[in-house]
Amino acid sequence: MVKLKDSPLEFVLVDKSNYRKMIEVQNEIFPLENGQDDIKTCVSGRPHYYLGFVEYYLVKRGRNYVGICGVYSYKDYPNDGWLGWFGVRQKYRKNGFGSKILDYCIKKARKMGYKTFRLYTDDVENENAVKLYTKFGMTGEKYTNKKDHHFEVGNTLVFSLSLTGGKVEPWNDRYIFLSEHDISNGIIEK
């Protein structure tokens, strides 16, 4: 663990000038997951067929990259802002950065007008993250949509938080990566 001076966190928007650093940090935090295509799509300026909005951030403290995060939405679920590629590099954990980064993303989603903030995670591999989401008042539900061909069903949870102070609408196993419209219209093979 590396303790850093009391400089504030800086959220640097990922663009064409720094996306390689984002990929490097993402690969370090999530060595078994390849986010390269997601990150390249984000900075390419080309719309993705199922995403409505996406921004990723490199999180710095001083000259050190401590983590990454992002906020995105799906075209089919325009009221929901989602947390993307959220993580803190191993050597910077236990400094409270995870809480600060999550808080930043929730506030950003609220400011952008989303009614619900959501994320998905694995409850086995990300035990500490699950504790953090619960601490922030997020409710979790198991994701078991076996029809969602682009998602591995297993120990996946969808966490949700109302950004309006109202009751959280459950996710209820709706598609995370694609819509029924995409499947029925042949955009995605069954």
PDB file of C-alpha atoms in Angstrom:
ATOM      1  CA  MET A   1       0.000   0.000   0.000  1.00  0.00           C
ATOM      2  CA  VAL A   2       1.263   3.470  -0.917  1.00  0.00           C
ATOM      3  CA  LYS A   3       0.198   6.432   1.182  1.00  0.00           C
ATOM      4  CA  LEU A   4      -0.076   9.653  -0.777  1.00  0.00           C
ATOM      5  CA  LYS A   5       0.013  13.262   0.313  1.00  0.00           C
ATOM      6  CA  ASP A   6      -3.266  15.061   0.866  1.00  0.00           C
ATOM      7  CA  SER A   7      -3.702  16.287  -2.686  1.00  0.00           C
ATOM      8  CA  PRO A   8      -7.236  15.962  -4.110  1.00  0.00           C
ATOM      9  CA  LEU A   9      -8.242  13.314  -6.597  1.00  0.00           C
ATOM     10  CA  GLU A  10      -8.301  14.438 -10.214  1.00  0.00           C
ATOM     11  CA  PHE A  11     -10.692  12.829 -12.699  1.00  0.00           C
ATOM     12  CA  VAL A  12      -9.118  12.995 -16.153  1.00  0.00           C
ATOM     13  CA  LEU A  13     -11.514  12.358 -19.038  1.00  0.00           C
ATOM     14  CA  VAL A  14     -10.212   9.562 -21.244  1.00  0.00           C
ATOM     15  CA  ASP A  15      -9.682  10.682 -24.828  1.00  0.00           C
ATOM     16  CA  LYS A  16      -7.421   9.873 -27.769  1.00  0.00           C
ATOM     17  CA  SER A  17      -4.392  11.295 -25.962  1.00  0.00           C
ATOM     18  CA  ASN A  18      -4.579   9.054 -22.888  1.00  0.00           C
ATOM     19  CA  TYR A  19      -6.705   6.006 -23.711  1.00  0.00           C
ATOM     20  CA  ARG A  20      -3.627   3.744 -23.775  1.00  0.00           C
ATOM     21  CA  LYS A  21      -2.966   4.650 -20.124  1.00  0.00           C
ATOM     22  CA  MET A  22      -6.603   3.827 -19.326  1.00  0.00           C
ATOM     23  CA  ILE A  23      -6.189   0.414 -20.973  1.00  0.00           C
ATOM     24  CA  GLU A  24      -2.951  -0.179 -19.043  1.00  0.00           C
ATOM     25  CA  VAL A  25      -4.539   0.655 -15.674  1.00  0.00           C
ATOM     26  CA  GLN A  26      -7.707  -1.306 -16.532  1.00  0.00           C
ATOM     27  CA  ASN A  27      -5.621  -4.373 -17.384  1.00  0.00           C
ATOM     28  CA  GLU A  28      -3.731  -4.064 -14.098  1.00  0.00           C
ATOM     29  CA  ILE A  29      -6.907  -3.803 -12.006  1.00  0.00           C
ATOM     30  CA  PHE A  30      -8.877  -6.377 -14.026  1.00  0.00           C
ATOM     31  CA  PRO A  31      -6.250  -8.740 -15.477  1.00  0.00           C
ATOM     32  CA  LEU A  32      -8.840 -11.295 -16.613  1.00  0.00           C
ATOM     33  CA  GLU A  33     -11.067  -8.775 -18.391  1.00  0.00           C
ATOM     34  CA  ASN A  34     -10.242  -6.995 -21.620  1.00  0.00           C
ATOM     35  CA  GLY A  35     -11.806  -3.542 -21.749  1.00  0.00           C
ATOM     36  CA  GLN A  36      -9.760  -2.395 -24.719  1.00  0.00           C
ATOM     37  CA  ASP A  37     -12.690  -2.424 -27.165  1.00  0.00           C
ATOM     38  CA  ASP A  38     -14.948  -0.527 -24.732  1.00  0.00           C
ATOM     39  CA  ILE A  39     -12.309   2.109 -24.136  1.00  0.00           C
ATOM     40  CA  LYS A  40     -11.435   2.516 -27.814  1.00  0.00           C
ATOM     41  CA  THR A  41     -15.133   2.872 -28.691  1.00  0.00           C
ATOM     42  CA  CYS A  42     -15.467   5.570 -26.036  1.00  0.00           C
ATOM     43  CA  VAL A  43     -12.767   7.740 -27.602  1.00  0.00           C
ATOM     44  CA  SER A  44     -13.468   6.957 -31.259  1.00  0.00           C
ATOM     45  CA  GLY A  45     -16.471   9.241 -31.564  1.00  0.00           C
ATOM     46  CA  ARG A  46     -18.436   6.447 -33.229  1.00  0.00           C
ATOM     47  CA  PRO A  47     -21.687   5.561 -31.467  1.00  0.00           C
ATOM     48  CA  HIS A  48     -22.047   2.039 -30.191  1.00  0.00           C
ATOM     49  CA  TYR A  49     -25.249   0.221 -31.107  1.00  0.00           C
ATOM     50  CA  TYR A  50     -26.427  -0.225 -27.506  1.00  0.00           C
ATOM     51  CA  LEU A  51     -24.762   2.600 -25.574  1.00  0.00           C
ATOM     52  CA  GLY A  52     -26.394   5.989 -25.256  1.00  0.00           C
ATOM     53  CA  PHE A  53     -23.592   7.790 -23.428  1.00  0.00           C
ATOM     54  CA  VAL A  54     -20.159   6.796 -22.155  1.00  0.00           C
ATOM     55  CA  GLU A  55     -17.271   8.584 -20.439  1.00  0.00           C
ATOM     56  CA  TYR A  56     -14.308   6.970 -18.721  1.00  0.00           C
ATOM     57  CA  TYR A  57     -11.890   8.630 -16.330  1.00  0.00           C
ATOM     58  CA  LEU A  58      -8.360   8.039 -15.175  1.00  0.00           C
ATOM     59  CA  VAL A  59      -8.208   8.941 -11.491  1.00  0.00           C
ATOM     60  CA  LYS A  60      -5.032  10.653 -10.351  1.00  0.00           C
ATOM     61  CA  ARG A  61      -3.675  11.897  -7.071  1.00  0.00           C
ATOM     62  CA  GLY A  62      -0.702  14.092  -7.717  1.00  0.00           C
ATOM     63  CA  ARG A  63       1.315  12.363 -10.446  1.00  0.00           C
ATOM     64  CA  ASN A  64       0.015   8.887  -9.549  1.00  0.00           C
ATOM     65  CA  TYR A  65      -2.759   7.064 -11.373  1.00  0.00           C
ATOM     66  CA  VAL A  66      -4.704   5.484  -8.521  1.00  0.00           C
ATOM     67  CA  GLY A  67      -7.721   4.108 -10.361  1.00  0.00           C
ATOM     68  CA  ILE A  68     -10.315   4.298 -13.095  1.00  0.00           C
ATOM     69  CA  CYS A  69     -14.047   4.770 -13.412  1.00  0.00           C
ATOM     70  CA  GLY A  70     -16.740   5.663 -15.853  1.00  0.00           C
ATOM     71  CA  VAL A  71     -20.394   6.505 -16.304  1.00  0.00           C
ATOM     72  CA  TYR A  72     -22.432   5.190 -19.193  1.00  0.00           C
ATOM     73  CA  SER A  73     -26.001   4.554 -20.234  1.00  0.00           C
ATOM     74  CA  TYR A  74     -27.873   2.199 -22.508  1.00  0.00           C
ATOM     75  CA  LYS A  75     -30.113   3.489 -25.283  1.00  0.00           C
ATOM     76  CA  ASP A  76     -32.850   1.137 -24.115  1.00  0.00           C
ATOM     77  CA  TYR A  77     -32.692   2.390 -20.498  1.00  0.00           C
ATOM     78  CA  PRO A  78     -32.214   6.176 -20.725  1.00  0.00           C
ATOM     79  CA  ASN A  79     -33.111   6.838 -17.063  1.00  0.00           C
ATOM     80  CA  ASP A  80     -30.267   4.681 -15.741  1.00  0.00           C
ATOM     81  CA  GLY A  81     -26.670   5.807 -15.352  1.00  0.00           C
ATOM     82  CA  TRP A  82     -24.238   2.889 -14.974  1.00  0.00           C
ATOM     83  CA  LEU A  83     -20.846   2.660 -13.272  1.00  0.00           C
ATOM     84  CA  GLY A  84     -18.166   1.468 -15.672  1.00  0.00           C
ATOM     85  CA  TRP A  85     -14.638   0.116 -15.115  1.00  0.00           C
ATOM     86  CA  PHE A  86     -14.551   1.120 -11.461  1.00  0.00           C
ATOM     87  CA  GLY A  87     -11.405   0.106  -9.635  1.00  0.00           C
ATOM     88  CA  VAL A  88      -8.426   1.173  -7.550  1.00  0.00           C
ATOM     89  CA  ARG A  89      -4.924  -0.103  -8.283  1.00  0.00           C
ATOM     90  CA  GLN A  90      -3.775  -2.624  -5.673  1.00  0.00           C
ATOM     91  CA  LYS A  91      -0.964  -0.513  -4.199  1.00  0.00           C
ATOM     92  CA  TYR A  92      -3.335   2.426  -3.594  1.00  0.00           C
ATOM     93  CA  ARG A  93      -6.110   0.518  -1.834  1.00  0.00           C
ATOM     94  CA  LYS A  94      -7.008   1.147   1.804  1.00  0.00           C
ATOM     95  CA  ASN A  95      -6.698   4.935   1.311  1.00  0.00           C
ATOM     96  CA  GLY A  96     -10.435   5.616   0.906  1.00  0.00           C
ATOM     97  CA  PHE A  97     -10.100   6.206  -2.847  1.00  0.00           C
ATOM     98  CA  GLY A  98     -12.808   3.688  -3.747  1.00  0.00           C
ATOM     99  CA  SER A  99     -15.393   5.614  -1.729  1.00  0.00           C
ATOM    100  CA  LYS A 100     -14.329   8.938  -3.223  1.00  0.00           C
ATOM    101  CA  ILE A 101     -14.383   7.598  -6.777  1.00  0.00           C
ATOM    102  CA  LEU A 102     -17.797   5.972  -6.336  1.00  0.00           C
ATOM    103  CA  ASP A 103     -19.163   9.165  -4.781  1.00  0.00           C
ATOM    104  CA  TYR A 104     -17.873  11.168  -7.763  1.00  0.00           C
ATOM    105  CA  CYS A 105     -19.605   8.839 -10.240  1.00  0.00           C
ATOM    106  CA  ILE A 106     -22.904   8.888  -8.337  1.00  0.00           C
ATOM    107  CA  LYS A 107     -22.862  12.698  -8.213  1.00  0.00           C
ATOM    108  CA  LYS A 108     -21.995  12.883 -11.920  1.00  0.00           C
ATOM    109  CA  ALA A 109     -24.880  10.563 -12.820  1.00  0.00           C
ATOM    110  CA  ARG A 110     -27.278  12.598 -10.669  1.00  0.00           C
ATOM    111  CA  LYS A 111     -26.085  15.868 -12.251  1.00  0.00           C
ATOM    112  CA  MET A 112     -26.629  14.356 -15.711  1.00  0.00           C
ATOM    113  CA  GLY A 113     -30.289  13.742 -14.833  1.00  0.00           C
ATOM    114  CA  TYR A 114     -30.333   9.963 -14.422  1.00  0.00           C
ATOM    115  CA  LYS A 115     -33.002   8.701 -12.038  1.00  0.00           C
ATOM    116  CA  THR A 116     -31.201   5.497 -11.041  1.00  0.00           C
ATOM    117  CA  PHE A 117     -27.529   4.632 -10.696  1.00  0.00           C
ATOM    118  CA  ARG A 118     -26.674   1.002 -11.428  1.00  0.00           C
ATOM    119  CA  LEU A 119     -23.742  -1.338 -11.744  1.00  0.00           C
ATOM    120  CA  TYR A 120     -23.081  -5.020 -12.106  1.00  0.00           C
ATOM    121  CA  THR A 121     -20.406  -7.052 -10.412  1.00  0.00           C
ATOM    122  CA  ASP A 122     -19.462 -10.535  -9.310  1.00  0.00           C
ATOM    123  CA  ASP A 123     -20.195 -11.174  -5.639  1.00  0.00           C
ATOM    124  CA  VAL A 124     -17.363 -13.686  -5.250  1.00  0.00           C
ATOM    125  CA  GLU A 125     -14.472 -11.941  -6.995  1.00  0.00           C
ATOM    126  CA  ASN A 126     -15.380  -8.457  -5.733  1.00  0.00           C
ATOM    127  CA  GLU A 127     -16.330  -8.993  -2.101  1.00  0.00           C
ATOM    128  CA  ASN A 128     -14.898  -5.667  -0.910  1.00  0.00           C
ATOM    129  CA  ALA A 129     -16.651  -3.776  -3.703  1.00  0.00           C
ATOM    130  CA  VAL A 130     -19.955  -5.407  -2.755  1.00  0.00           C
ATOM    131  CA  LYS A 131     -19.450  -4.148   0.823  1.00  0.00           C
ATOM    132  CA  LEU A 132     -18.747  -0.640  -0.517  1.00  0.00           C
ATOM    133  CA  TYR A 133     -21.885  -0.593  -2.683  1.00  0.00           C
ATOM    134  CA  THR A 134     -23.981  -1.714   0.269  1.00  0.00           C
ATOM    135  CA  LYS A 135     -22.373   0.985   2.449  1.00  0.00           C
ATOM    136  CA  PHE A 136     -23.509   3.554  -0.146  1.00  0.00           C
ATOM    137  CA  GLY A 137     -27.111   2.340   0.227  1.00  0.00           C
ATOM    138  CA  MET A 138     -27.257   0.401  -3.023  1.00  0.00           C
ATOM    139  CA  THR A 139     -29.520  -2.625  -3.210  1.00  0.00           C
ATOM    140  CA  GLY A 140     -28.322  -5.763  -4.963  1.00  0.00           C
ATOM    141  CA  GLU A 141     -30.219  -8.426  -6.852  1.00  0.00           C
ATOM    142  CA  LYS A 142     -29.007 -11.547  -8.643  1.00  0.00           C
ATOM    143  CA  TYR A 143     -28.793 -11.336 -12.417  1.00  0.00           C
ATOM    144  CA  THR A 144     -29.973 -14.575 -14.000  1.00  0.00           C
ATOM    145  CA  ASN A 145     -31.035 -13.586 -17.525  1.00  0.00           C
ATOM    146  CA  LYS A 146     -29.965 -16.665 -19.461  1.00  0.00           C
ATOM    147  CA  LYS A 147     -31.225 -15.083 -22.708  1.00  0.00           C
ATOM    148  CA  ASP A 148     -28.576 -12.359 -22.533  1.00  0.00           C
ATOM    149  CA  HIS A 149     -26.036 -13.972 -24.839  1.00  0.00           C
ATOM    150  CA  HIS A 150     -23.338 -11.395 -24.182  1.00  0.00           C
ATOM    151  CA  PHE A 151     -23.266 -11.901 -20.457  1.00  0.00           C
ATOM    152  CA  GLU A 152     -22.039 -14.805 -18.383  1.00  0.00           C
ATOM    153  CA  VAL A 153     -24.668 -15.695 -15.837  1.00  0.00           C
ATOM    154  CA  GLY A 154     -23.239 -16.838 -12.535  1.00  0.00           C
ATOM    155  CA  ASN A 155     -22.565 -14.901  -9.369  1.00  0.00           C
ATOM    156  CA  THR A 156     -23.517 -11.619 -10.988  1.00  0.00           C
ATOM    157  CA  LEU A 157     -25.377  -8.966  -9.030  1.00  0.00           C
ATOM    158  CA  VAL A 158     -26.972  -5.770 -10.280  1.00  0.00           C
ATOM    159  CA  PHE A 159     -26.784  -2.977  -7.703  1.00  0.00           C
ATOM    160  CA  SER A 160     -29.132  -0.004  -7.875  1.00  0.00           C
ATOM    161  CA  LEU A 161     -29.453   3.339  -6.133  1.00  0.00           C
ATOM    162  CA  SER A 162     -32.226   5.908  -6.531  1.00  0.00           C
ATOM    163  CA  LEU A 163     -30.833   9.312  -7.488  1.00  0.00           C
ATOM    164  CA  THR A 164     -34.152  11.069  -6.879  1.00  0.00           C
ATOM    165  CA  GLY A 165     -34.858   9.939  -3.330  1.00  0.00           C
ATOM    166  CA  GLY A 166     -37.649   7.675  -4.501  1.00  0.00           C
ATOM    167  CA  LYS A 167     -37.977   3.931  -4.396  1.00  0.00           C
ATOM    168  CA  VAL A 168     -35.535   1.963  -6.530  1.00  0.00           C
ATOM    169  CA  GLU A 169     -37.092   0.142  -9.450  1.00  0.00           C
ATOM    170  CA  PRO A 170     -35.612  -3.388  -9.464  1.00  0.00           C
ATOM    171  CA  TRP A 171     -33.636  -4.438 -12.529  1.00  0.00           C
ATOM    172  CA  ASN A 172     -35.680  -7.646 -12.845  1.00  0.00           C
ATOM    173  CA  ASP A 173     -33.257  -9.444 -15.186  1.00  0.00           C
ATOM    174  CA  ARG A 174     -33.671  -7.055 -18.109  1.00  0.00           C
ATOM    175  CA  TYR A 175     -30.890  -7.320 -20.670  1.00  0.00           C
ATOM    176  CA  ILE A 176     -27.685  -5.636 -19.602  1.00  0.00           C
ATOM    177  CA  PHE A 177     -25.810  -5.702 -22.909  1.00  0.00           C
ATOM    178  CA  LEU A 178     -28.551  -5.715 -25.513  1.00  0.00           C
ATOM    179  CA  SER A 179     -32.260  -5.354 -25.970  1.00  0.00           C
ATOM    180  CA  GLU A 180     -34.945  -7.771 -27.056  1.00  0.00           C
ATOM    181  CA  HIS A 181     -35.324  -5.431 -30.042  1.00  0.00           C
ATOM    182  CA  ASP A 182     -31.707  -6.165 -31.041  1.00  0.00           C
ATOM    183  CA  ILE A 183     -32.358  -9.901 -30.886  1.00  0.00           C
ATOM    184  CA  SER A 184     -35.730  -9.868 -32.652  1.00  0.00           C
ATOM    185  CA  ASN A 185     -34.399  -7.647 -35.453  1.00  0.00           C
ATOM    186  CA  GLY A 186     -31.339  -9.793 -36.081  1.00  0.00           C
ATOM    187  CA  ILE A 187     -28.796  -7.244 -34.837  1.00  0.00           C
ATOM    188  CA  ILE A 188     -27.689  -9.910 -32.397  1.00  0.00           C
ATOM    189  CA  GLU A 189     -27.915 -13.593 -33.241  1.00  0.00           C
ATOM    190  CA  LYS A 190     -30.134 -15.721 -31.008  1.00  0.00           C
TER     191      LYS A 190
END
